[in-house]
CSV table of N, CA and C in Angstrom, one decimal:
chain,number,residue,atom,x,y,z
A,313,MET,N,-28.4,-13.3,1.3
A,313,MET,CA,-27.7,-13.1,0.2
A,313,MET,C,-26.3,-14.1,0.2
A,314,GLN,N,-26.1,-14.5,0.5
A,314,GLN,CA,-24.7,-15.8,0.8
A,314,GLN,C,-24.1,-15.7,0.0
A,315,THR,N,-23.2,-15.2,-0.8
A,315,THR,CA,-22.3,-15.8,-1.9
A,315,THR,C,-21.0,-17.2,-1.3
A,316,GLU,N,-21.2,-17.2,-2.9
A,316,GLU,CA,-20.6,-18.9,-2.8
A,316,GLU,C,-18.9,-18.0,-3.1
A,317,ARG,N,-17.9,-19.1,-1.9
A,317,ARG,CA,-17.1,-18.1,-2.2
A,317,ARG,C,-16.1,-19.1,-3.2
A,318,PRO,N,-15.1,-18.8,-4.7
A,318,PRO,CA,-14.8,-19.9,-5.1
A,318,PRO,C,-13.6,-20.3,-5.3
A,319,VAL,N,-13.5,-21.1,-5.1
A,319,VAL,CA,-12.5,-21.9,-4.8
A,319,VAL,C,-10.6,-21.5,-5.2
A,320,GLY,N,-10.4,-20.7,-6.2
A,320,GLY,CA,-10.0,-20.1,-6.8
A,320,GLY,C,-9.1,-19.3,-5.8
A,321,VAL,N,-10.5,-18.3,-5.1
A,321,VAL,CA,-10.4,-17.7,-4.0
A,321,VAL,C,-9.7,-17.9,-3.8
A,322,VAL,N,-10.4,-18.8,-2.3
A,322,VAL,CA,-9.7,-19.6,-1.6
A,322,VAL,C,-8.0,-19.9,-2.1
A,323,ILE,N,-7.5,-20.2,-2.5
A,323,ILE,CA,-6.8,-20.6,-2.7
A,323,ILE,C,-5.5,-19.9,-2.7
A,324,LEU,N,-6.0,-18.8,-3.5
A,324,LEU,CA,-5.4,-17.5,-3.9
A,324,LEU,C,-5.4,-16.4,-2.2
A,325,ALA,N,-5.8,-16.6,-1.9
A,325,ALA,CA,-6.2,-16.7,-0.4
A,325,ALA,C,-5.1,-16.8,1.0
A,326,PHE,N,-4.9,-18.4,0.8
A,326,PHE,CA,-4.7,-19.7,1.9
A,326,PHE,C,-2.5,-19.2,1.1
A,327,LEU,N,-2.4,-18.9,-0.5
A,327,LEU,CA,-1.2,-18.9,-0.7
A,327,LEU,C,-0.5,-17.2,-0.3
A,328,ASN,N,-1.5,-16.2,0.4
A,328,ASN,CA,-0.5,-15.1,0.6
A,328,ASN,C,-0.7,-15.7,1.7
A,329,LEU,N,-1.8,-16.4,2.7
A,329,LEU,CA,-1.4,-16.5,3.8
A,329,LEU,C,-0.2,-17.5,4.4
A,330,LEU,N,0.8,-18.7,3.7
A,330,LEU,CA,1.6,-19.1,3.2
A,330,LEU,C,2.6,-18.1,3.5
A,331,GLY,N,2.6,-16.8,2.1
A,331,GLY,CA,3.3,-16.4,1.9
A,331,GLY,C,3.8,-15.2,2.6
A,332,GLY,N,2.8,-15.3,3.6
A,332,GLY,CA,2.6,-14.0,4.9
A,332,GLY,C,3.1,-14.2,5.9
A,333,SER,N,2.9,-15.9,6.1
A,333,SER,CA,3.5,-17.1,7.3
A,333,SER,C,5.0,-16.7,7.3
A,334,ILE,N,5.3,-17.3,6.3
A,334,ILE,CA,6.5,-17.7,5.9
A,334,ILE,C,7.9,-16.5,5.9
A,335,GLY,N,7.2,-15.3,5.0
A,335,GLY,CA,7.5,-14.3,5.8
A,335,GLY,C,7.6,-13.8,6.8
A,336,LEU,N,7.1,-13.3,8.2
A,336,LEU,CA,7.2,-13.3,8.8
A,336,LEU,C,8.1,-14.1,9.6
A,337,CYS,N,8.4,-15.7,9.8
A,337,CYS,CA,9.7,-16.3,10.0
A,337,CYS,C,10.4,-15.8,9.8
A,338,PHE,N,10.6,-15.7,8.1
A,338,PHE,CA,12.3,-15.2,7.4
A,338,PHE,C,12.6,-14.0,8.2
A,339,ASN,N,11.4,-12.6,7.3
A,339,ASN,CA,12.6,-11.5,8.0
A,339,ASN,C,11.8,-11.7,9.2
A,340,GLY,N,11.8,-12.0,10.6
A,340,GLY,CA,11.9,-12.2,12.0
A,340,GLY,C,13.2,-12.4,11.6
A,341,ILE,N,13.7,-13.9,11.5
A,341,ILE,CA,14.6,-14.0,11.4
A,341,ILE,C,16.5,-13.3,10.4
A,342,ARG,N,15.4,-13.0,9.7
A,342,ARG,CA,16.5,-11.9,9.3
A,342,ARG,C,17.0,-10.1,10.0
A,343,ILE,N,16.0,-9.9,10.8
A,343,ILE,CA,16.2,-8.9,11.9
A,343,ILE,C,17.6,-9.3,12.3
A,344,LEU,N,16.2,-10.8,13.7
A,344,LEU,CA,17.8,-10.9,14.3
A,344,LEU,C,18.9,-10.8,14.3
A,345,PHE,N,19.3,-12.0,13.2
A,345,PHE,CA,20.5,-11.7,12.2
A,345,PHE,C,21.1,-10.6,12.1
A,346,GLY,N,20.5,-10.0,11.3
A,346,GLY,CA,21.1,-8.9,10.8
A,346,GLY,C,21.2,-7.5,12.4
A,347,GLY,N,20.5,-7.7,12.8
A,347,GLY,CA,21.2,-6.7,14.4
A,347,GLY,C,22.1,-6.8,15.2
A,348,LEU,N,22.3,-8.5,14.8
A,348,LEU,CA,23.3,-8.8,15.6
A,348,LEU,C,25.1,-8.6,15.0
A,349,SER,N,24.4,-9.0,13.8
A,349,SER,CA,25.9,-8.1,12.5
A,349,SER,C,26.8,-7.4,12.7
A,350,GLY,N,24.8,-6.2,13.0
A,350,GLY,CA,25.5,-4.7,12.3
A,350,GLY,C,25.8,-4.5,14.2
A,351,LEU,N,25.3,-5.0,15.9
A,351,LEU,CA,26.3,-4.3,17.2
A,351,LEU,C,27.4,-5.1,16.6
A,352,GLY,N,27.0,-6.7,16.7
A,352,GLY,CA,28.8,-7.5,16.6
A,352,GLY,C,29.7,-6.6,15.8
A,353,GLY,N,29.6,-6.4,14.8
A,353,GLY,CA,30.5,-5.4,13.5
A,353,GLY,C,30.7,-3.8,14.6
A,354,ALA,N,29.5,-2.9,14.8
A,354,ALA,CA,30.0,-1.7,15.6
A,354,ALA,C,30.8,-1.1,16.9
A,355,VAL,N,30.0,-2.7,17.7
A,355,VAL,CA,31.6,-3.6,18.9
A,355,VAL,C,32.9,-3.2,18.9
A,356,THR,N,33.4,-4.4,17.7
A,356,THR,CA,34.2,-4.7,17.6
A,356,THR,C,35.1,-4.0,16.3
A,357,GLY,N,34.5,-2.8,15.8
A,357,GLY,CA,35.1,-1.9,14.3
A,357,GLY,C,35.1,-3.0,13.5
A,358,GLN,N,34.1,-3.5,12.7
A,358,GLN,CA,34.2,-3.5,11.7
A,358,GLN,C,33.2,-3.3,10.5
A,359,THR,N,33.1,-1.8,9.9
A,359,THR,CA,32.6,-1.0,9.6
A,359,THR,C,31.8,-1.6,8.3
A,360,GLN,N,32.1,-2.3,8.0
A,360,GLN,CA,31.5,-3.3,6.2
A,360,GLN,C,31.0,-4.3,7.6
A,361,LEU,N,31.0,-4.9,8.6
A,361,LEU,CA,30.0,-6.2,9.0
A,361,LEU,C,29.1,-5.0,9.8
A,362,ALA,N,29.4,-4.0,10.3
A,362,ALA,CA,28.2,-3.6,11.1
A,362,ALA,C,27.3,-2.4,9.7
A,363,GLU,N,28.0,-2.1,8.6
A,363,GLU,CA,27.6,-1.5,7.4
A,363,GLU,C,26.0,-2.8,6.6
A,364,THR,N,26.6,-3.7,6.8
A,364,THR,CA,25.5,-4.8,5.8
A,364,THR,C,24.8,-5.5,6.8
A,365,GLY,N,25.0,-5.8,8.5
A,365,GLY,CA,24.2,-6.7,9.3
A,365,GLY,C,23.2,-5.1,9.2
A,366,ALA,N,23.6,-3.6,9.4
A,366,ALA,CA,22.3,-2.3,9.3
A,366,ALA,C,21.6,-3.3,8.2
A,367,SER,N,21.5,-3.3,6.9
A,367,SER,CA,20.9,-3.7,6.0
A,367,SER,C,20.0,-4.4,5.9
A,368,ILE,N,21.1,-5.4,6.2
A,368,ILE,CA,19.9,-7.1,6.4
A,368,ILE,C,18.9,-7.2,7.8
A,369,PHE,N,18.8,-5.5,8.4
A,369,PHE,CA,18.6,-5.0,10.1
A,369,PHE,C,16.8,-5.0,9.0
A,370,SER,N,17.4,-3.6,8.1
A,370,SER,CA,16.5,-2.3,7.2
A,370,SER,C,15.5,-3.6,6.7
A,371,LEU,N,16.6,-3.8,5.9
A,371,LEU,CA,15.2,-5.2,5.1
A,371,LEU,C,14.7,-6.5,5.2
A,372,GLY,N,14.5,-6.9,6.4
A,372,GLY,CA,13.4,-7.7,7.5
A,372,GLY,C,12.7,-6.6,7.1
A,373,PHE,N,13.2,-5.8,8.0
A,373,PHE,CA,11.3,-4.5,8.7
A,373,PHE,C,11.0,-4.3,7.4
A,374,VAL,N,11.5,-3.8,6.1
A,374,VAL,CA,10.7,-3.8,5.1
A,374,VAL,C,9.9,-5.5,4.8
A,375,GLY,N,10.6,-6.1,4.3
A,375,GLY,CA,9.6,-7.3,4.4
A,375,GLY,C,9.1,-8.3,5.9
A,376,LEU,N,9.0,-8.0,6.5
A,376,LEU,CA,7.5,-8.0,7.6
A,376,LEU,C,6.8,-7.5,7.5
A,377,GLY,N,7.0,-5.9,7.3
A,377,GLY,CA,6.1,-4.8,7.1
A,377,GLY,C,5.3,-6.0,5.4
A,378,LEU,N,6.0,-5.9,4.9
A,378,LEU,CA,5.2,-6.8,3.3
A,378,LEU,C,4.6,-8.1,3.9
A,379,SER,N,5.3,-8.6,4.5
A,379,SER,CA,4.5,-10.1,5.4
A,379,SER,C,3.2,-9.6,5.6
A,380,VAL,N,3.1,-9.3,6.5
A,380,VAL,CA,1.8,-8.2,7.4
A,380,VAL,C,0.9,-7.9,6.5
A,381,PHE,N,1.1,-7.6,5.4
A,381,PHE,CA,0.5,-7.1,4.2
A,381,PHE,C,0.0,-7.9,3.6
A,382,GLY,N,0.7,-9.4,3.4
A,382,GLY,CA,0.1,-10.5,3.1
A,382,GLY,C,-0.6,-10.9,3.0
A,383,LEU,N,-1.1,-11.3,4.5
A,383,LEU,CA,-1.6,-11.5,5.7
A,383,LEU,C,-2.9,-10.5,5.8
A,384,LEU,N,-2.3,-10.0,5.5
A,384,LEU,CA,-4.0,-8.6,5.3
A,384,LEU,C,-5.0,-8.7,3.8
A,385,VAL,N,-3.9,-9.1,3.0
A,385,VAL,CA,-4.5,-9.7,1.9
A,385,VAL,C,-5.3,-10.7,1.9
A,386,PHE,N,-5.1,-11.3,2.5
A,386,PHE,CA,-5.5,-13.5,2.7
A,386,PHE,C,-7.2,-13.6,3.6
A,387,VAL,N,-6.8,-12.5,4.6
A,387,VAL,CA,-7.9,-11.6,5.2
A,387,VAL,C,-9.4,-11.8,3.9
A,388,GLY,N,-9.2,-10.3,3.8
A,388,GLY,CA,-9.5,-9.8,2.7
A,388,GLY,C,-9.9,-10.6,1.4
A,389,LEU,N,-9.0,-11.9,0.7
A,389,LEU,CA,-9.7,-12.6,-0.4
A,389,LEU,C,-10.7,-13.2,0.5
A,390,PHE,N,-10.5,-13.8,2.2
A,390,PHE,CA,-10.7,-15.2,2.6
A,390,PHE,C,-12.7,-14.9,2.2
A,391,SER,N,-12.7,-13.2,2.9
A,391,SER,CA,-14.2,-12.9,3.4
A,391,SER,C,-14.3,-12.0,2.8
A,392,LEU,N,-13.5,-12.1,1.0
A,392,LEU,CA,-14.4,-11.5,-0.2
A,392,LEU,C,-14.9,-10.2,0.0
A,393,GLN,N,-14.0,-9.1,0.2
A,393,GLN,CA,-13.7,-8.2,0.4
A,393,GLN,C,-14.0,-6.9,-0.3
A,394,SER,N,-14.2,-6.0,-1.4
A,394,SER,CA,-14.0,-5.4,-2.7
A,394,SER,C,-12.3,-4.9,-2.5
A,395,TRP,N,-12.4,-4.5,-1.4
A,395,TRP,CA,-10.8,-4.2,-1.7
A,395,TRP,C,-9.5,-4.8,-1.6
A,396,ALA,N,-9.9,-5.8,-1.4
A,396,ALA,CA,-8.5,-7.0,-1.6
A,396,ALA,C,-8.2,-7.5,-2.9
A,397,TRP,N,-10.3,-7.4,-3.5
A,397,TRP,CA,-10.0,-7.9,-5.3
A,397,TRP,C,-9.4,-6.2,-6.4
A,398,SER,N,-9.3,-5.4,-5.7
A,398,SER,CA,-9.1,-4.1,-6.1
A,398,SER,C,-7.5,-4.5,-6.4
A,399,LEU,N,-7.0,-4.4,-5.0
A,399,LEU,CA,-5.3,-4.5,-4.6
A,399,LEU,C,-4.6,-5.8,-5.4
A,400,THR,N,-5.0,-6.8,-5.4
A,400,THR,CA,-5.0,-7.9,-5.8
A,400,THR,C,-4.5,-8.1,-7.4
A,401,ILE,N,-5.6,-7.1,-7.7
A,401,ILE,CA,-5.4,-6.6,-9.6
A,401,ILE,C,-4.4,-6.2,-9.5
A,402,LEU,N,-4.8,-4.8,-8.7
A,402,LEU,CA,-3.3,-3.7,-8.7
A,402,LEU,C,-1.7,-4.7,-8.9
A,403,LEU,N,-2.0,-5.5,-7.1
A,403,LEU,CA,-0.3,-5.6,-7.5
A,403,LEU,C,0.0,-6.4,-8.6
A,404,GLN,N,-0.6,-7.7,-8.6
A,404,GLN,CA,-0.5,-8.1,-10.3
A,404,GLN,C,0.0,-7.9,-11.4
A,405,GLY,N,-1.1,-6.5,-11.7
A,405,GLY,CA,-0.6,-5.7,-13.1
A,405,GLY,C,1.3,-4.7,-12.3
A,406,LEU,N,1.6,-4.9,-10.9
A,406,LEU,CA,2.3,-4.3,-11.5
A,406,LEU,C,3.3,-5.4,-11.1
A,407,ASN,N,2.9,-7.0,-11.5
A,407,ASN,CA,4.6,-7.2,-11.0
A,407,ASN,C,4.6,-8.5,-12.2
A,408,LEU,N,3.1,-8.1,-13.6
A,408,LEU,CA,3.7,-8.3,-15.1
A,408,LEU,C,4.5,-7.4,-15.4
A,409,LEU,N,4.1,-6.0,-15.0
A,409,LEU,CA,5.0,-4.8,-15.0
A,409,LEU,C,6.4,-5.2,-15.5
A,410,LEU,N,6.6,-5.5,-13.7
A,410,LEU,CA,8.2,-5.2,-13.3
A,410,LEU,C,8.8,-6.3,-14.5
A,411,SER,N,7.9,-7.7,-13.8
A,411,SER,CA,8.6,-9.2,-15.3
A,411,SER,C,8.6,-8.5,-16.5
A,412,VAL,N,7.9,-7.9,-17.5
A,412,VAL,CA,8.8,-7.5,-18.3
A,412,VAL,C,9.2,-6.6,-19.0
A,413,ALA,N,9.3,-5.6,-17.3
A,413,ALA,CA,10.7,-4.8,-17.3
A,413,ALA,C,11.8,-5.6,-17.4
A,414,ASN,N,11.7,-6.8,-17.0
A,414,ASN,CA,13.1,-7.6,-16.2
A,414,ASN,C,13.5,-7.6,-18.3
A,415,ILE,N,12.5,-8.9,-18.5
A,415,ILE,CA,12.9,-9.4,-19.7
A,415,ILE,C,13.6,-8.5,-20.1
A,416,PHE,N,12.9,-7.1,-20.6
A,416,PHE,CA,13.9,-5.9,-22.1
A,416,PHE,C,14.9,-5.6,-21.6
A,417,GLN,N,14.9,-6.0,-20.2
A,417,GLN,CA,16.9,-5.9,-19.1
A,417,GLN,C,17.7,-7.1,-19.6
A,418,GLY,N,17.4,-7.5,-19.7
A,418,GLY,CA,17.5,-9.1,-19.5
A,418,GLY,C,18.4,-10.1,-19.0
A,419,GLU,N,17.2,-9.7,-18.1
A,419,GLU,CA,17.1,-9.9,-16.2
A,419,GLU,C,16.5,-11.1,-16.1
A,420,GLN,N,16.2,-12.6,-15.2
A,420,GLN,CA,15.6,-13.2,-15.1
A,420,GLN,C,14.8,-13.8,-16.2
A,421,ILE,N,15.8,-14.0,-17.4
A,421,ILE,CA,14.3,-14.3,-18.5
A,421,ILE,C,13.3,-15.0,-17.8
A,422,LEU,N,13.7,-16.0,-17.6
A,422,LEU,CA,12.9,-17.6,-17.6
A,422,LEU,C,12.2,-17.3,-16.6
A,423,GLY,N,12.5,-16.8,-15.1
A,423,GLY,CA,11.4,-16.5,-14.1
A,423,GLY,C,10.5,-15.8,-14.1
A,424,SER,N,11.0,-14.5,-14.8
A,424,SER,CA,9.7,-13.4,-15.5
A,424,SER,C,8.5,-13.8,-16.2
A,425,LEU,N,8.9,-15.0,-17.4
A,425,LEU,CA,8.9,-14.9,-18.2
A,425,LEU,C,7.4,-15.9,-17.3
A,426,ILE,N,7.6,-16.6,-15.9
A,426,ILE,CA,6.7,-17.7,-15.6
A,426,ILE,C,6.5,-16.0,-14.8
A,427,GLN,N,6.8,-15.8,-14.2
A,427,GLN,CA,6.3,-14.1,-13.0
A,427,GLN,C,4.7,-14.5,-14.6
A,428,ILE,N,5.3,-13.6,-15.4
A,428,ILE,CA,4.3,-13.1,-16.5
A,428,ILE,C,2.9,-14.2,-16.5
A,429,ILE,N,3.2,-15.1,-16.6
A,429,ILE,CA,1.8,-16.4,-16.9
A,429,ILE,C,1.4,-16.6,-15.7
A,430,ILE,N,1.7,-16.7,-14.5
A,430,ILE,CA,1.1,-16.9,-13.2
A,430,ILE,C,0.5,-15.8,-13.3
A,431,SER,N,1.3,-14.4,-13.5
A,431,SER,CA,0.6,-13.0,-12.5
A,431,SER,C,-1.2,-13.0,-14.1
A,432,GLY,N,-0.3,-13.4,-15.3
A,432,GLY,CA,-2.4,-13.1,-16.6
A,432,GLY,C,-2.8,-14.2,-15.5
A,433,LEU,N,-2.7,-15.5,-15.3
A,433,LEU,CA,-3.6,-16.5,-15.2
A,433,LEU,C,-4.4,-15.6,-14.2
A,434,ILE,N,-3.7,-15.4,-13.3
A,434,ILE,CA,-4.3,-15.4,-11.9
A,434,ILE,C,-5.9,-13.2,-12.4
A,435,LEU,N,-5.3,-12.5,-12.9
A,435,LEU,CA,-5.3,-11.6,-13.5
A,435,LEU,C,-6.5,-12.5,-14.5
A,436,TYR,N,-6.5,-13.0,-15.1
A,436,TYR,CA,-7.7,-13.9,-15.7
A,436,TYR,C,-8.5,-14.3,-15.4
A,437,TYR,N,-8.9,-15.0,-13.4
A,437,TYR,CA,-8.8,-15.3,-12.7
A,437,TYR,C,-10.3,-15.1,-12.1
A,438,LEU,N,-9.5,-13.4,-11.7
A,438,LEU,CA,-9.8,-12.6,-11.6
A,438,LEU,C,-11.6,-11.5,-12.4
A,439,PHE,N,-10.8,-11.5,-13.4
A,439,PHE,CA,-11.8,-11.1,-14.1
A,439,PHE,C,-13.2,-11.9,-14.4
A,440,ARG,N,-13.2,-12.8,-14.2
A,440,ARG,CA,-14.1,-14.1,-14.8
A,440,ARG,C,-15.9,-13.7,-14.2
A,441,PRO,N,-16.7,-13.8,-14.9
A,441,PRO,CA,-18.3,-13.2,-14.3
A,441,PRO,C,-18.1,-13.6,-12.5
A,442,ASN,N,-18.1,-15.4,-12.2
A,442,ASN,CA,-18.7,-15.3,-11.6
A,442,ASN,C,-17.4,-15.0,-9.4
A,443,VAL,N,-16.2,-14.5,-10.1
A,443,VAL,CA,-15.3,-14.1,-9.5
A,443,VAL,C,-15.2,-13.0,-8.7
A,444,LYS,N,-16.0,-12.2,-10.3
A,444,LYS,CA,-16.4,-10.2,-10.0
A,444,LYS,C,-17.7,-10.7,-8.9
A,445,ILE,N,-19.1,-11.6,-9.4
A,445,ILE,CA,-20.3,-11.4,-8.4
A,445,ILE,C,-19.7,-11.2,-6.8
A,446,ALA,N,-18.5,-12.5,-7.3
A,446,ALA,CA,-18.4,-13.0,-5.4
A,446,ALA,C,-18.0,-11.6,-4.7
A,447,PHE,N,-17.3,-10.6,-5.7
A,447,PHE,CA,-16.5,-9.2,-4.4
A,447,PHE,C,-17.4,-8.3,-4.8
A,448,GLY,N,-18.3,-8.2,-5.5
A,448,GLY,CA,-19.7,-8.0,-5.3
A,448,GLY,C,-19.4,-6.1,-6.0
A,449,GLN,N,-18.3,-7.2,-7.2
A,449,GLN,CA,-17.9,-6.0,-8.4
A,449,GLN,C,-19.0,-5.8,-9.6
């Protein structure tokens, strides 16, 4: 029996595809320019430029990994894999906790409130009976 793919799941999947794709491009550029800055700083003896370039280069690889992760979540959500449902709940729960922590620290209050609302809505949606059934939960 083929389960109907809920529209909201398709939207969440494509948001992961969009974020992962943009992240691949952005972090590829970050790796390129971070590497060039680091190399240029090392060659010219500018220690601060070399360290900054190395940091940007390293962050680019972390971001690249997260972008690939987002693309994997896209595939899992779009194909209604139960691991993608669980993983999305975990990630949105962590996002919720980090946003609450930011508010208590007095940082990024408006952005954190918006993120709490978005994560809360995603979690609410994922726990809807028809969505859980679609993922075999």
